Amino acid sequence: VFLYGAVALQAVGERMPAVAGRAVPAAALLLLLLPAGGNWLDSGRSVRDCSVLSQRAGPWACYGPRVGFFVSAAAWTADGLPAGSAVMTRKPRHFYVLSGHPSRAFPFVEDPDAHLALADQLGARYVLLDQWDGLAARYVGGAVRGRPEAFCYLRGFGAPVEGGAQLLGILPPEERAAPPEPSADVGIVACPESYYGRDVDVPEAYSSSSTIPLLADLDS
């Protein structure tokens, strides 16, 4: 765009007196650069604001609550899960760096059997239903809706409507009950204590007999 504009301005300048021929292109160029200059100033202010926010609230503060809850979940699992645990997530490399636990991306399909087969193959007993973007809600959420009896609830990080994440357990094949009747309300049982790290207190509200409503807020 700037190249075509410069050629056009040169042609106009050649048809005008010398003084006007120099003034018109200069004025036109200034008009073209003013919006860009405003954007540069706004970008500079955003960088400064982000730098201040990062110093106060940590390096992920500028990414918003959705990424922040992913980070909180990964950091909690460092001590919250048993040693050697594997977790399927949206961002495996980020998760590994933050938690120290090996991670693998969940399948980008809604078929629950694909998720369970990969988990069994990897020996992964956990999956993170986060809102970094919409993929976990679509694919992990679809798998949980299809086979809720194969999953258990471990811990939540923030409210779903605020971009929160939910850490789920994946039950071993022999503990997966028969698929329930289809229902609009998806609930899963709480994970047994063996899914938590040795020094982690199991939340009292999530006893082994509880059923945890799930995914309703992600649909709104």
PDB file of C-alpha atoms in Angstrom:
ATOM      1  CA  VAL A   1       0.000   0.000   0.000  1.00  0.00           C
ATOM      2  CA  PHE A   2       2.774   2.434   0.928  1.00  0.00           C
ATOM      3  CA  LEU A   3       4.632   1.589  -2.309  1.00  0.00           C
ATOM      4  CA  TYR A   4       1.618   2.306  -4.510  1.00  0.00           C
ATOM      5  CA  GLY A   5       0.911   5.483  -2.556  1.00  0.00           C
ATOM      6  CA  ALA A   6       4.487   6.686  -2.992  1.00  0.00           C
ATOM      7  CA  VAL A   7       4.383   6.092  -6.760  1.00  0.00           C
ATOM      8  CA  ALA A   8       1.092   7.970  -7.042  1.00  0.00           C
ATOM      9  CA  LEU A   9       2.401  10.881  -4.978  1.00  0.00           C
ATOM     10  CA  GLN A  10       5.522  11.075  -7.133  1.00  0.00           C
ATOM     11  CA  ALA A  11       3.387  11.292 -10.260  1.00  0.00           C
ATOM     12  CA  VAL A  12       1.287  14.071  -8.713  1.00  0.00           C
ATOM     13  CA  GLY A  13       4.400  15.957  -7.633  1.00  0.00           C
ATOM     14  CA  GLU A  14       5.865  15.894 -11.130  1.00  0.00           C
ATOM     15  CA  ARG A  15       2.781  17.693 -12.462  1.00  0.00           C
ATOM     16  CA  MET A  16       2.887  20.509  -9.890  1.00  0.00           C
ATOM     17  CA  PRO A  17       5.216  23.479  -9.276  1.00  0.00           C
ATOM     18  CA  ALA A  18       8.404  22.676  -7.386  1.00  0.00           C
ATOM     19  CA  VAL A  19       7.340  24.007  -3.961  1.00  0.00           C
ATOM     20  CA  ALA A  20       3.859  22.518  -4.088  1.00  0.00           C
ATOM     21  CA  GLY A  21       5.255  19.320  -5.545  1.00  0.00           C
ATOM     22  CA  ARG A  22       7.383  18.842  -2.455  1.00  0.00           C
ATOM     23  CA  ALA A  23       4.727  19.920   0.044  1.00  0.00           C
ATOM     24  CA  VAL A  24       1.861  17.734  -1.159  1.00  0.00           C
ATOM     25  CA  PRO A  25       3.709  14.390  -0.926  1.00  0.00           C
ATOM     26  CA  ALA A  26       5.113  15.346   2.476  1.00  0.00           C
ATOM     27  CA  ALA A  27       1.657  16.207   3.822  1.00  0.00           C
ATOM     28  CA  ALA A  28       0.148  13.037   2.380  1.00  0.00           C
ATOM     29  CA  LEU A  29       2.939  10.926   3.856  1.00  0.00           C
ATOM     30  CA  LEU A  30       2.337  12.525   7.246  1.00  0.00           C
ATOM     31  CA  LEU A  31      -1.356  11.621   7.044  1.00  0.00           C
ATOM     32  CA  LEU A  32      -0.427   8.031   6.274  1.00  0.00           C
ATOM     33  CA  LEU A  33       2.012   7.784   9.166  1.00  0.00           C
ATOM     34  CA  LEU A  34      -0.151   9.406  11.859  1.00  0.00           C
ATOM     35  CA  PRO A  35      -2.422   6.361  12.426  1.00  0.00           C
ATOM     36  CA  ALA A  36       0.604   4.063  12.530  1.00  0.00           C
ATOM     37  CA  GLY A  37       2.264   6.385  15.021  1.00  0.00           C
ATOM     38  CA  GLY A  38      -0.802   6.183  17.253  1.00  0.00           C
ATOM     39  CA  ASN A  39      -0.688   2.401  17.128  1.00  0.00           C
ATOM     40  CA  TRP A  40       3.007   2.426  18.011  1.00  0.00           C
ATOM     41  CA  LEU A  41       2.332   4.636  21.013  1.00  0.00           C
ATOM     42  CA  ASP A  42      -0.518   2.377  22.155  1.00  0.00           C
ATOM     43  CA  SER A  43       1.729  -0.669  21.782  1.00  0.00           C
ATOM     44  CA  GLY A  44       4.416   1.014  23.836  1.00  0.00           C
ATOM     45  CA  ARG A  45       1.940   1.773  26.619  1.00  0.00           C
ATOM     46  CA  SER A  46       0.665  -1.815  26.546  1.00  0.00           C
ATOM     47  CA  VAL A  47       4.209  -3.157  26.877  1.00  0.00           C
ATOM     48  CA  ARG A  48       4.904  -0.891  29.848  1.00  0.00           C
ATOM     49  CA  ASP A  49       1.605  -1.815  31.518  1.00  0.00           C
ATOM     50  CA  CYS A  50       2.289  -5.514  30.968  1.00  0.00           C
ATOM     51  CA  SER A  51       5.788  -5.176  32.399  1.00  0.00           C
ATOM     52  CA  VAL A  52       4.423  -3.589  35.574  1.00  0.00           C
ATOM     53  CA  LEU A  53       1.676  -6.221  35.863  1.00  0.00           C
ATOM     54  CA  SER A  54       4.154  -9.071  35.368  1.00  0.00           C
ATOM     55  CA  GLN A  55       6.422  -7.721  38.087  1.00  0.00           C
ATOM     56  CA  ARG A  56       3.480  -7.542  40.469  1.00  0.00           C
ATOM     57  CA  ALA A  57       1.544 -10.729  39.611  1.00  0.00           C
ATOM     58  CA  GLY A  58       3.994 -13.013  37.807  1.00  0.00           C
ATOM     59  CA  PRO A  59       5.136 -13.690  34.226  1.00  0.00           C
ATOM     60  CA  TRP A  60       1.756 -15.031  33.057  1.00  0.00           C
ATOM     61  CA  ALA A  61      -0.340 -12.119  34.316  1.00  0.00           C
ATOM     62  CA  CYS A  62      -0.685 -10.448  30.909  1.00  0.00           C
ATOM     63  CA  TYR A  63      -2.188 -13.540  29.299  1.00  0.00           C
ATOM     64  CA  GLY A  64      -5.528 -13.301  31.088  1.00  0.00           C
ATOM     65  CA  PRO A  65      -7.394 -15.603  33.482  1.00  0.00           C
ATOM     66  CA  ARG A  66      -7.824 -18.544  31.089  1.00  0.00           C
ATOM     67  CA  VAL A  67      -4.083 -19.049  30.757  1.00  0.00           C
ATOM     68  CA  GLY A  68      -3.628 -18.120  34.408  1.00  0.00           C
ATOM     69  CA  PHE A  69      -5.859 -20.966  35.603  1.00  0.00           C
ATOM     70  CA  PHE A  70      -4.003 -23.406  33.337  1.00  0.00           C
ATOM     71  CA  VAL A  71      -0.766 -22.272  34.970  1.00  0.00           C
ATOM     72  CA  SER A  72      -2.287 -22.609  38.457  1.00  0.00           C
ATOM     73  CA  ALA A  73      -3.460 -26.139  37.700  1.00  0.00           C
ATOM     74  CA  ALA A  74      -0.076 -27.201  36.338  1.00  0.00           C
ATOM     75  CA  ALA A  75       1.778 -25.688  39.297  1.00  0.00           C
ATOM     76  CA  TRP A  76      -0.523 -27.431  41.794  1.00  0.00           C
ATOM     77  CA  THR A  77       0.071 -30.844  40.235  1.00  0.00           C
ATOM     78  CA  ALA A  78       3.817 -30.586  40.911  1.00  0.00           C
ATOM     79  CA  ASP A  79       3.123 -31.749  44.478  1.00  0.00           C
ATOM     80  CA  GLY A  80      -0.589 -32.487  44.207  1.00  0.00           C
ATOM     81  CA  LEU A  81      -0.221 -35.655  42.117  1.00  0.00           C
ATOM     82  CA  PRO A  82       1.751 -38.821  42.857  1.00  0.00           C
ATOM     83  CA  ALA A  83       5.287 -38.950  41.493  1.00  0.00           C
ATOM     84  CA  GLY A  84       5.466 -40.264  37.941  1.00  0.00           C
ATOM     85  CA  SER A  85       1.932 -39.174  37.026  1.00  0.00           C
ATOM     86  CA  ALA A  86       1.187 -38.445  33.365  1.00  0.00           C
ATOM     87  CA  VAL A  87      -1.409 -35.868  32.335  1.00  0.00           C
ATOM     88  CA  MET A  88      -3.109 -35.239  29.000  1.00  0.00           C
ATOM     89  CA  THR A  89      -3.389 -31.493  28.354  1.00  0.00           C
ATOM     90  CA  ARG A  90      -3.841 -28.820  25.699  1.00  0.00           C
ATOM     91  CA  LYS A  91      -0.257 -27.541  26.079  1.00  0.00           C
ATOM     92  CA  PRO A  92       1.997 -30.486  27.001  1.00  0.00           C
ATOM     93  CA  ARG A  93       5.311 -28.600  26.891  1.00  0.00           C
ATOM     94  CA  HIS A  94       4.035 -25.741  29.039  1.00  0.00           C
ATOM     95  CA  PHE A  95       2.522 -28.221  31.464  1.00  0.00           C
ATOM     96  CA  TYR A  96       5.738 -30.215  31.787  1.00  0.00           C
ATOM     97  CA  VAL A  97       7.851 -27.121  32.445  1.00  0.00           C
ATOM     98  CA  LEU A  98       5.407 -25.865  35.089  1.00  0.00           C
ATOM     99  CA  SER A  99       4.716 -29.182  36.816  1.00  0.00           C
ATOM    100  CA  GLY A 100       7.550 -31.595  36.099  1.00  0.00           C
ATOM    101  CA  HIS A 101       5.003 -34.243  35.081  1.00  0.00           C
ATOM    102  CA  PRO A 102       5.140 -35.774  31.587  1.00  0.00           C
ATOM    103  CA  SER A 103       2.264 -34.639  29.401  1.00  0.00           C
ATOM    104  CA  ARG A 104       0.749 -35.439  26.034  1.00  0.00           C
ATOM    105  CA  ALA A 105      -1.898 -33.610  24.018  1.00  0.00           C
ATOM    106  CA  PHE A 106      -5.347 -35.147  24.230  1.00  0.00           C
ATOM    107  CA  PRO A 107      -6.896 -36.375  20.944  1.00  0.00           C
ATOM    108  CA  PHE A 108      -8.553 -33.624  18.931  1.00  0.00           C
ATOM    109  CA  VAL A 109     -11.740 -35.645  18.548  1.00  0.00           C
ATOM    110  CA  GLU A 110     -14.849 -35.917  20.706  1.00  0.00           C
ATOM    111  CA  ASP A 111     -14.907 -39.721  20.632  1.00  0.00           C
ATOM    112  CA  PRO A 112     -14.434 -40.822  24.264  1.00  0.00           C
ATOM    113  CA  ASP A 113     -12.985 -44.180  23.215  1.00  0.00           C
ATOM    114  CA  ALA A 114     -10.110 -42.367  21.467  1.00  0.00           C
ATOM    115  CA  HIS A 115      -9.298 -40.444  24.660  1.00  0.00           C
ATOM    116  CA  LEU A 116      -9.484 -43.540  26.844  1.00  0.00           C
ATOM    117  CA  ALA A 117      -7.405 -45.617  24.427  1.00  0.00           C
ATOM    118  CA  LEU A 118      -4.627 -43.011  24.367  1.00  0.00           C
ATOM    119  CA  ALA A 119      -4.720 -42.657  28.151  1.00  0.00           C
ATOM    120  CA  ASP A 120      -4.435 -46.432  28.565  1.00  0.00           C
ATOM    121  CA  GLN A 121      -1.590 -46.560  26.046  1.00  0.00           C
ATOM    122  CA  LEU A 122       0.345 -43.796  27.822  1.00  0.00           C
ATOM    123  CA  GLY A 123      -0.532 -44.821  31.353  1.00  0.00           C
ATOM    124  CA  ALA A 124      -2.030 -41.353  31.866  1.00  0.00           C
ATOM    125  CA  ARG A 125      -4.494 -41.175  34.752  1.00  0.00           C
ATOM    126  CA  TYR A 126      -5.332 -37.466  34.407  1.00  0.00           C
ATOM    127  CA  VAL A 127      -6.641 -34.972  31.871  1.00  0.00           C
ATOM    128  CA  LEU A 128      -6.929 -31.207  32.246  1.00  0.00           C
ATOM    129  CA  LEU A 129     -10.167 -29.602  31.092  1.00  0.00           C
ATOM    130  CA  ASP A 130      -8.952 -26.027  30.714  1.00  0.00           C
ATOM    131  CA  GLN A 131     -10.000 -22.974  28.716  1.00  0.00           C
ATOM    132  CA  TRP A 132      -6.662 -21.850  27.251  1.00  0.00           C
ATOM    133  CA  ASP A 133      -8.733 -21.852  24.079  1.00  0.00           C
ATOM    134  CA  GLY A 134     -11.902 -23.711  23.141  1.00  0.00           C
ATOM    135  CA  LEU A 135     -10.311 -27.046  22.233  1.00  0.00           C
ATOM    136  CA  ALA A 136     -10.363 -28.761  25.637  1.00  0.00           C
ATOM    137  CA  ALA A 137     -13.985 -27.763  26.199  1.00  0.00           C
ATOM    138  CA  ARG A 138     -14.870 -29.228  22.815  1.00  0.00           C
ATOM    139  CA  TYR A 139     -12.826 -32.420  22.750  1.00  0.00           C
ATOM    140  CA  VAL A 140     -12.260 -33.332  26.405  1.00  0.00           C
ATOM    141  CA  GLY A 141     -15.721 -32.030  27.243  1.00  0.00           C
ATOM    142  CA  GLY A 142     -17.208 -34.142  24.460  1.00  0.00           C
ATOM    143  CA  ALA A 143     -15.410 -37.237  25.729  1.00  0.00           C
ATOM    144  CA  VAL A 144     -16.619 -36.678  29.294  1.00  0.00           C
ATOM    145  CA  ARG A 145     -20.182 -36.160  28.110  1.00  0.00           C
ATOM    146  CA  GLY A 146     -19.986 -39.390  26.149  1.00  0.00           C
ATOM    147  CA  ARG A 147     -18.439 -41.544  28.899  1.00  0.00           C
ATOM    148  CA  PRO A 148     -18.783 -39.746  32.258  1.00  0.00           C
ATOM    149  CA  GLU A 149     -18.479 -43.053  34.126  1.00  0.00           C
ATOM    150  CA  ALA A 150     -14.856 -43.352  32.920  1.00  0.00           C
ATOM    151  CA  PHE A 151     -13.722 -40.117  34.598  1.00  0.00           C
ATOM    152  CA  CYS A 152     -13.522 -38.726  38.114  1.00  0.00           C
ATOM    153  CA  TYR A 153     -13.223 -35.217  39.513  1.00  0.00           C
ATOM    154  CA  LEU A 154     -10.018 -34.188  41.263  1.00  0.00           C
ATOM    155  CA  ARG A 155      -9.844 -30.427  41.674  1.00  0.00           C
ATOM    156  CA  GLY A 156     -11.043 -27.146  40.177  1.00  0.00           C
ATOM    157  CA  PHE A 157      -9.069 -23.957  39.585  1.00  0.00           C
ATOM    158  CA  GLY A 158     -11.335 -20.933  39.261  1.00  0.00           C
ATOM    159  CA  ALA A 159     -14.964 -20.840  38.175  1.00  0.00           C
ATOM    160  CA  PRO A 160     -15.684 -22.192  34.666  1.00  0.00           C
ATOM    161  CA  VAL A 161     -17.505 -18.973  33.718  1.00  0.00           C
ATOM    162  CA  GLU A 162     -14.331 -17.039  34.576  1.00  0.00           C
ATOM    163  CA  GLY A 163     -12.090 -19.236  32.428  1.00  0.00           C
ATOM    164  CA  GLY A 164     -11.315 -21.793  35.135  1.00  0.00           C
ATOM    165  CA  ALA A 165      -9.800 -25.239  34.668  1.00  0.00           C
ATOM    166  CA  GLN A 166     -10.812 -28.619  36.071  1.00  0.00           C
ATOM    167  CA  LEU A 167      -8.409 -31.477  36.666  1.00  0.00           C
ATOM    168  CA  LEU A 168     -10.023 -34.848  36.044  1.00  0.00           C
ATOM    169  CA  GLY A 169      -8.902 -38.375  36.717  1.00  0.00           C
ATOM    170  CA  ILE A 170      -9.224 -41.208  34.206  1.00  0.00           C
ATOM    171  CA  LEU A 171     -10.364 -44.423  35.840  1.00  0.00           C
ATOM    172  CA  PRO A 172      -8.707 -47.731  34.880  1.00  0.00           C
ATOM    173  CA  PRO A 173     -10.694 -49.963  32.502  1.00  0.00           C
ATOM    174  CA  GLU A 174     -11.840 -52.355  35.223  1.00  0.00           C
ATOM    175  CA  GLU A 175     -13.364 -49.489  37.229  1.00  0.00           C
ATOM    176  CA  ARG A 176     -15.328 -47.904  34.404  1.00  0.00           C
ATOM    177  CA  ALA A 177     -18.981 -48.598  35.035  1.00  0.00           C
ATOM    178  CA  ALA A 178     -21.507 -49.294  32.305  1.00  0.00           C
ATOM    179  CA  PRO A 179     -22.431 -46.167  30.324  1.00  0.00           C
ATOM    180  CA  PRO A 180     -25.368 -44.376  31.981  1.00  0.00           C
ATOM    181  CA  GLU A 181     -28.556 -43.308  30.296  1.00  0.00           C
ATOM    182  CA  PRO A 182     -28.157 -40.053  28.295  1.00  0.00           C
ATOM    183  CA  SER A 183     -28.773 -36.991  30.451  1.00  0.00           C
ATOM    184  CA  ALA A 184     -28.550 -33.227  30.037  1.00  0.00           C
ATOM    185  CA  ASP A 185     -26.756 -32.946  33.404  1.00  0.00           C
ATOM    186  CA  VAL A 186     -23.271 -34.425  33.304  1.00  0.00           C
ATOM    187  CA  GLY A 187     -21.866 -35.538  36.629  1.00  0.00           C
ATOM    188  CA  ILE A 188     -18.848 -37.627  37.538  1.00  0.00           C
ATOM    189  CA  VAL A 189     -17.769 -39.245  40.781  1.00  0.00           C
ATOM    190  CA  ALA A 190     -14.934 -37.898  42.883  1.00  0.00           C
ATOM    191  CA  CYS A 191     -11.498 -39.426  42.425  1.00  0.00           C
ATOM    192  CA  PRO A 192     -10.276 -41.832  45.115  1.00  0.00           C
ATOM    193  CA  GLU A 193      -7.502 -40.744  47.456  1.00  0.00           C
ATOM    194  CA  SER A 194      -4.905 -42.687  45.459  1.00  0.00           C
ATOM    195  CA  TYR A 195      -5.176 -40.035  42.737  1.00  0.00           C
ATOM    196  CA  TYR A 196      -3.749 -37.384  45.072  1.00  0.00           C
ATOM    197  CA  GLY A 197      -0.160 -36.870  46.133  1.00  0.00           C
ATOM    198  CA  ARG A 198       0.927 -38.360  49.430  1.00  0.00           C
ATOM    199  CA  ASP A 199       0.968 -35.080  51.374  1.00  0.00           C
ATOM    200  CA  VAL A 200      -2.170 -33.549  49.833  1.00  0.00           C
ATOM    201  CA  ASP A 201      -5.390 -33.258  51.801  1.00  0.00           C
ATOM    202  CA  VAL A 202      -8.332 -34.677  49.881  1.00  0.00           C
ATOM    203  CA  PRO A 203     -11.128 -32.068  49.869  1.00  0.00           C
ATOM    204  CA  GLU A 204     -13.788 -33.164  52.333  1.00  0.00           C
ATOM    205  CA  ALA A 205     -16.598 -31.970  50.059  1.00  0.00           C
ATOM    206  CA  TYR A 206     -15.505 -34.445  47.403  1.00  0.00           C
ATOM    207  CA  SER A 207     -15.869 -37.762  49.181  1.00  0.00           C
ATOM    208  CA  SER A 208     -15.859 -40.974  47.188  1.00  0.00           C
ATOM    209  CA  SER A 209     -19.662 -40.999  47.114  1.00  0.00           C
ATOM    210  CA  SER A 210     -20.082 -37.506  45.687  1.00  0.00           C
ATOM    211  CA  THR A 211     -21.248 -36.722  42.184  1.00  0.00           C
ATOM    212  CA  ILE A 212     -19.799 -33.509  40.780  1.00  0.00           C
ATOM    213  CA  PRO A 213     -21.840 -31.473  38.248  1.00  0.00           C
ATOM    214  CA  LEU A 214     -19.615 -30.666  35.299  1.00  0.00           C
ATOM    215  CA  LEU A 215     -19.530 -28.711  32.074  1.00  0.00           C
ATOM    216  CA  ALA A 216     -22.797 -26.813  32.561  1.00  0.00           C
ATOM    217  CA  ASP A 217     -21.046 -23.442  32.766  1.00  0.00           C
ATOM    218  CA  LEU A 218     -18.961 -24.198  29.678  1.00  0.00           C
ATOM    219  CA  ASP A 219     -22.156 -24.481  27.634  1.00  0.00           C
ATOM    220  CA  SER A 220     -23.437 -21.043  28.659  1.00  0.00           C
TER     221      SER A 220
END
